[in-house]
């Protein structure tokens, strides 16, 4: 049996040869294989900025820009500090507001992003404190990056 996740409830939907469509028994949705509507999400991206020092090389910023473009192309609202903070603004307050305004928090873990003290660790704490849906992306080898203890279970 061929199955595909239902775009509405995410349960496995079975392909019906008779209908030539997928059918979800849970929510009774019928859909074509190539049409999978995904509800747009709001996503905050937390990452380390590029450093001028060679020993602090971090590819997070380039990776984040690519992921931001792809997520936006799929209809999601994505916030990164480079776009969301204007010169002269209170950047700490703006970051906190952005975390609270977005349902998802995606943290790009690298040696620079998990350094203590660090802005990224503060962002993680804010997201945890407000029950945000947190996902992590390991940008460097795990022998070099230890996830903060507060999110090591994620």
mmCIF file of N, CA, C and O in Angstrom, residues 76-120:
data_model
loop_
_atom_site.group_PDB
_atom_site.id
_atom_site.type_symbol
_atom_site.label_atom_id
_atom_site.label_comp_id
_atom_site.label_asym_id
_atom_site.label_seq_id
_atom_site.Cartn_x
_atom_site.Cartn_y
_atom_site.Cartn_z
ATOM 1 N N UNK A 76 6.172 30.529 4.196
ATOM 2 C CA UNK A 76 6.328 30.750 5.638
ATOM 3 C C UNK A 76 6.845 32.160 5.915
ATOM 4 O O UNK A 76 7.518 32.768 5.080
ATOM 5 N N UNK A 77 6.556 32.664 7.099
ATOM 6 C CA UNK A 77 7.088 33.939 7.559
ATOM 7 C C UNK A 77 8.324 33.635 8.385
ATOM 8 O O UNK A 77 8.249 32.936 9.397
ATOM 9 N N UNK A 78 9.465 34.147 7.931
ATOM 10 C CA UNK A 78 10.750 33.823 8.567
ATOM 11 C C UNK A 78 11.410 35.108 9.041
ATOM 12 O O UNK A 78 11.481 36.089 8.295
ATOM 13 N N UNK A 79 11.900 35.088 10.281
ATOM 14 C CA UNK A 79 12.551 36.272 10.845
ATOM 15 C C UNK A 79 14.011 35.969 11.132
ATOM 16 O O UNK A 79 14.326 34.979 11.788
ATOM 17 N N UNK A 80 14.888 36.818 10.624
ATOM 18 C CA UNK A 80 16.296 36.801 11.029
ATOM 19 C C UNK A 80 16.671 38.228 11.397
ATOM 20 O O UNK A 80 16.093 39.191 10.895
ATOM 21 N N UNK A 81 17.652 38.344 12.268
ATOM 22 C CA UNK A 81 18.002 39.666 12.777
ATOM 23 C C UNK A 81 18.501 40.623 11.702
ATOM 24 O O UNK A 81 18.261 41.819 11.774
ATOM 25 N N UNK A 82 19.159 40.124 10.669
ATOM 26 C CA UNK A 82 19.684 40.998 9.604
ATOM 27 C C UNK A 82 18.560 41.776 8.918
ATOM 28 O O UNK A 82 18.755 42.890 8.477
ATOM 29 N N UNK A 83 17.374 41.165 8.843
ATOM 30 C CA UNK A 83 16.230 41.820 8.199
ATOM 31 C C UNK A 83 15.320 42.517 9.202
ATOM 32 O O UNK A 83 14.638 43.471 8.859
ATOM 33 N N UNK A 84 15.298 42.029 10.441
ATOM 34 C CA UNK A 84 14.305 42.487 11.407
ATOM 35 C C UNK A 84 14.752 43.576 12.353
ATOM 36 O O UNK A 84 13.941 44.096 13.125
ATOM 37 N N UNK A 85 16.028 43.950 12.331
ATOM 38 C CA UNK A 85 16.516 44.984 13.246
ATOM 39 C C UNK A 85 17.043 46.151 12.427
ATOM 40 O O UNK A 85 17.922 45.977 11.588
ATOM 41 N N UNK A 86 16.509 47.306 12.678
ATOM 42 C CA UNK A 86 16.938 48.515 11.986
ATOM 43 C C UNK A 86 17.981 49.257 12.820
ATOM 44 O O UNK A 86 17.987 49.164 14.050
ATOM 45 N N UNK A 87 18.825 50.000 12.147
ATOM 46 C CA UNK A 87 19.846 50.792 12.838
ATOM 47 C C UNK A 87 19.186 51.727 13.842
ATOM 48 O O UNK A 87 18.165 52.345 13.557
ATOM 49 N N UNK A 88 19.767 51.800 15.023
ATOM 50 C CA UNK A 88 19.251 52.684 16.055
ATOM 51 C C UNK A 88 18.144 52.086 16.897
ATOM 52 O O UNK A 88 17.705 52.692 17.866
ATOM 53 N N UNK A 89 17.671 50.886 16.553
ATOM 54 C CA UNK A 89 16.584 50.281 17.340
ATOM 55 C C UNK A 89 17.158 49.558 18.559
ATOM 56 O O UNK A 89 18.344 49.276 18.638
ATOM 57 N N UNK A 90 16.308 49.278 19.492
ATOM 58 C CA UNK A 90 16.688 48.517 20.686
ATOM 59 C C UNK A 90 16.717 47.044 20.308
ATOM 60 O O UNK A 90 15.700 46.368 20.335
ATOM 61 N N UNK A 91 17.887 46.554 19.923
ATOM 62 C CA UNK A 91 17.975 45.222 19.331
ATOM 63 C C UNK A 91 17.572 44.115 20.294
ATOM 64 O O UNK A 91 16.951 43.147 19.878
ATOM 65 N N UNK A 92 17.862 44.220 21.575
ATOM 66 C CA UNK A 92 17.470 43.154 22.520
ATOM 67 C C UNK A 92 15.944 43.038 22.602
ATOM 68 O O UNK A 92 15.402 41.933 22.592
ATOM 69 N N UNK A 93 15.289 44.167 22.694
ATOM 70 C CA UNK A 93 13.826 44.162 22.762
ATOM 71 C C UNK A 93 13.225 43.646 21.459
ATOM 72 O O UNK A 93 12.241 42.922 21.462
ATOM 73 N N UNK A 94 13.817 44.035 20.334
ATOM 74 C CA UNK A 94 13.306 43.596 19.027
ATOM 75 C C UNK A 94 13.450 42.083 18.865
ATOM 76 O O UNK A 94 12.547 41.421 18.359
ATOM 77 N N UNK A 95 14.583 41.522 19.299
ATOM 78 C CA UNK A 95 14.781 40.073 19.225
ATOM 79 C C UNK A 95 13.774 39.353 20.118
ATOM 80 O O UNK A 95 13.145 38.377 19.693
ATOM 81 N N UNK A 96 13.600 39.850 21.347
ATOM 82 C CA UNK A 96 12.636 39.225 22.264
ATOM 83 C C UNK A 96 11.233 39.254 21.665
ATOM 84 O O UNK A 96 10.528 38.236 21.675
ATOM 85 N N UNK A 97 10.835 40.397 21.131
ATOM 86 C CA UNK A 97 9.506 40.502 20.509
ATOM 87 C C UNK A 97 9.353 39.522 19.353
ATOM 88 O O UNK A 97 8.319 38.873 19.206
ATOM 89 N N UNK A 98 10.393 39.411 18.540
ATOM 90 C CA UNK A 98 10.328 38.512 17.382
ATOM 91 C C UNK A 98 10.194 37.054 17.819
ATOM 92 O O UNK A 98 9.435 36.293 17.221
ATOM 93 N N UNK A 99 10.919 36.667 18.849
ATOM 94 C CA UNK A 99 10.802 35.288 19.354
ATOM 95 C C UNK A 99 9.370 35.028 19.801
ATOM 96 O O UNK A 99 8.784 33.992 19.479
ATOM 97 N N UNK A 100 8.794 35.978 20.526
ATOM 98 C CA UNK A 100 7.428 35.809 21.045
ATOM 99 C C UNK A 100 6.381 35.819 19.937
ATOM 100 O O UNK A 100 5.336 35.189 20.068
ATOM 101 N N UNK A 101 6.659 36.528 18.833
ATOM 102 C CA UNK A 101 5.706 36.643 17.733
ATOM 103 C C UNK A 101 5.716 35.437 16.791
ATOM 104 O O UNK A 101 4.812 35.305 15.962
ATOM 105 N N UNK A 102 6.709 34.580 16.890
ATOM 106 C CA UNK A 102 6.834 33.446 15.971
ATOM 107 C C UNK A 102 6.595 32.132 16.706
ATOM 108 O O UNK A 102 7.072 31.941 17.826
ATOM 109 N N UNK A 103 5.879 31.235 16.069
ATOM 110 C CA UNK A 103 5.510 29.963 16.699
ATOM 111 C C UNK A 103 6.681 28.990 16.810
ATOM 112 O O UNK A 103 6.754 28.202 17.740
ATOM 113 N N UNK A 104 7.596 29.047 15.849
ATOM 114 C CA UNK A 104 8.710 28.102 15.812
ATOM 115 C C UNK A 104 10.037 28.825 16.015
ATOM 116 O O UNK A 104 10.213 29.956 15.573
ATOM 117 N N UNK A 105 10.961 28.120 16.649
ATOM 118 C CA UNK A 105 12.294 28.660 16.928
ATOM 119 C C UNK A 105 13.300 27.636 16.411
ATOM 120 O O UNK A 105 13.353 26.513 16.897
ATOM 121 N N UNK A 106 14.072 28.032 15.405
ATOM 122 C CA UNK A 106 15.056 27.136 14.801
ATOM 123 C C UNK A 106 16.447 27.657 15.154
ATOM 124 O O UNK A 106 16.824 28.756 14.759
ATOM 125 N N UNK A 107 17.197 26.868 15.914
ATOM 126 C CA UNK A 107 18.511 27.268 16.391
ATOM 127 C C UNK A 107 19.599 26.522 15.629
ATOM 128 O O UNK A 107 19.622 25.294 15.598
ATOM 129 N N UNK A 108 20.496 27.284 15.013
ATOM 130 C CA UNK A 108 21.633 26.725 14.286
ATOM 131 C C UNK A 108 22.802 26.660 15.250
ATOM 132 O O UNK A 108 23.347 27.697 15.649
ATOM 133 N N UNK A 109 23.182 25.441 15.647
ATOM 134 C CA UNK A 109 24.198 25.250 16.680
ATOM 135 C C UNK A 109 25.596 25.154 16.080
ATOM 136 O O UNK A 109 25.861 24.311 15.235
ATOM 137 N N UNK A 110 26.464 26.030 16.541
ATOM 138 C CA UNK A 110 27.868 26.046 16.127
ATOM 139 C C UNK A 110 28.692 26.458 17.339
ATOM 140 O O UNK A 110 28.135 26.869 18.372
ATOM 141 N N UNK A 111 30.004 26.377 17.223
ATOM 142 C CA UNK A 111 30.849 26.774 18.357
ATOM 143 C C UNK A 111 30.613 28.243 18.720
ATOM 144 O O UNK A 111 30.640 28.600 19.888
ATOM 145 N N UNK A 112 30.359 29.077 17.725
ATOM 146 C CA UNK A 112 30.101 30.503 18.006
ATOM 147 C C UNK A 112 28.714 30.718 18.621
ATOM 148 O O UNK A 112 28.534 31.552 19.490
ATOM 149 N N UNK A 113 27.718 29.981 18.183
ATOM 150 C CA UNK A 113 26.362 30.222 18.686
ATOM 151 C C UNK A 113 26.168 29.716 20.111
ATOM 152 O O UNK A 113 25.295 30.219 20.822
ATOM 153 N N UNK A 114 26.958 28.744 20.538
ATOM 154 C CA UNK A 114 26.776 28.201 21.892
ATOM 155 C C UNK A 114 27.804 28.738 22.891
ATOM 156 O O UNK A 114 27.877 28.264 24.022
ATOM 157 N N UNK A 115 28.596 29.745 22.486
ATOM 158 C CA UNK A 115 29.575 30.305 23.416
ATOM 159 C C UNK A 115 28.844 31.051 24.529
ATOM 160 O O UNK A 115 27.756 31.597 24.336
ATOM 161 N N UNK A 116 29.474 31.032 25.691
ATOM 162 C CA UNK A 116 28.869 31.640 26.870
ATOM 163 C C UNK A 116 29.787 32.735 27.399
ATOM 164 O O UNK A 116 30.968 32.454 27.654
ATOM 165 N N UNK A 117 29.349 33.942 27.570
ATOM 166 C CA UNK A 117 27.992 34.413 27.300
ATOM 167 C C UNK A 117 27.776 34.611 25.814
ATOM 168 O O UNK A 117 28.734 34.785 25.064
ATOM 169 N N UNK A 118 26.534 34.590 25.417
ATOM 170 C CA UNK A 118 26.239 34.759 23.999
ATOM 171 C C UNK A 118 24.782 35.087 23.752
ATOM 172 O O UNK A 118 23.893 34.664 24.494
ATOM 173 N N UNK A 119 24.544 35.835 22.699
ATOM 174 C CA UNK A 119 23.190 36.247 22.329
ATOM 175 C C UNK A 119 22.333 35.035 21.990
ATOM 176 O O UNK A 119 21.166 34.955 22.379
ATOM 177 N N UNK A 120 22.905 34.061 21.269
ATOM 178 C CA UNK A 120 22.120 32.881 20.870
ATOM 179 C C UNK A 120 21.631 32.092 22.087
ATOM 180 O O UNK A 120 20.497 31.594 22.088
#
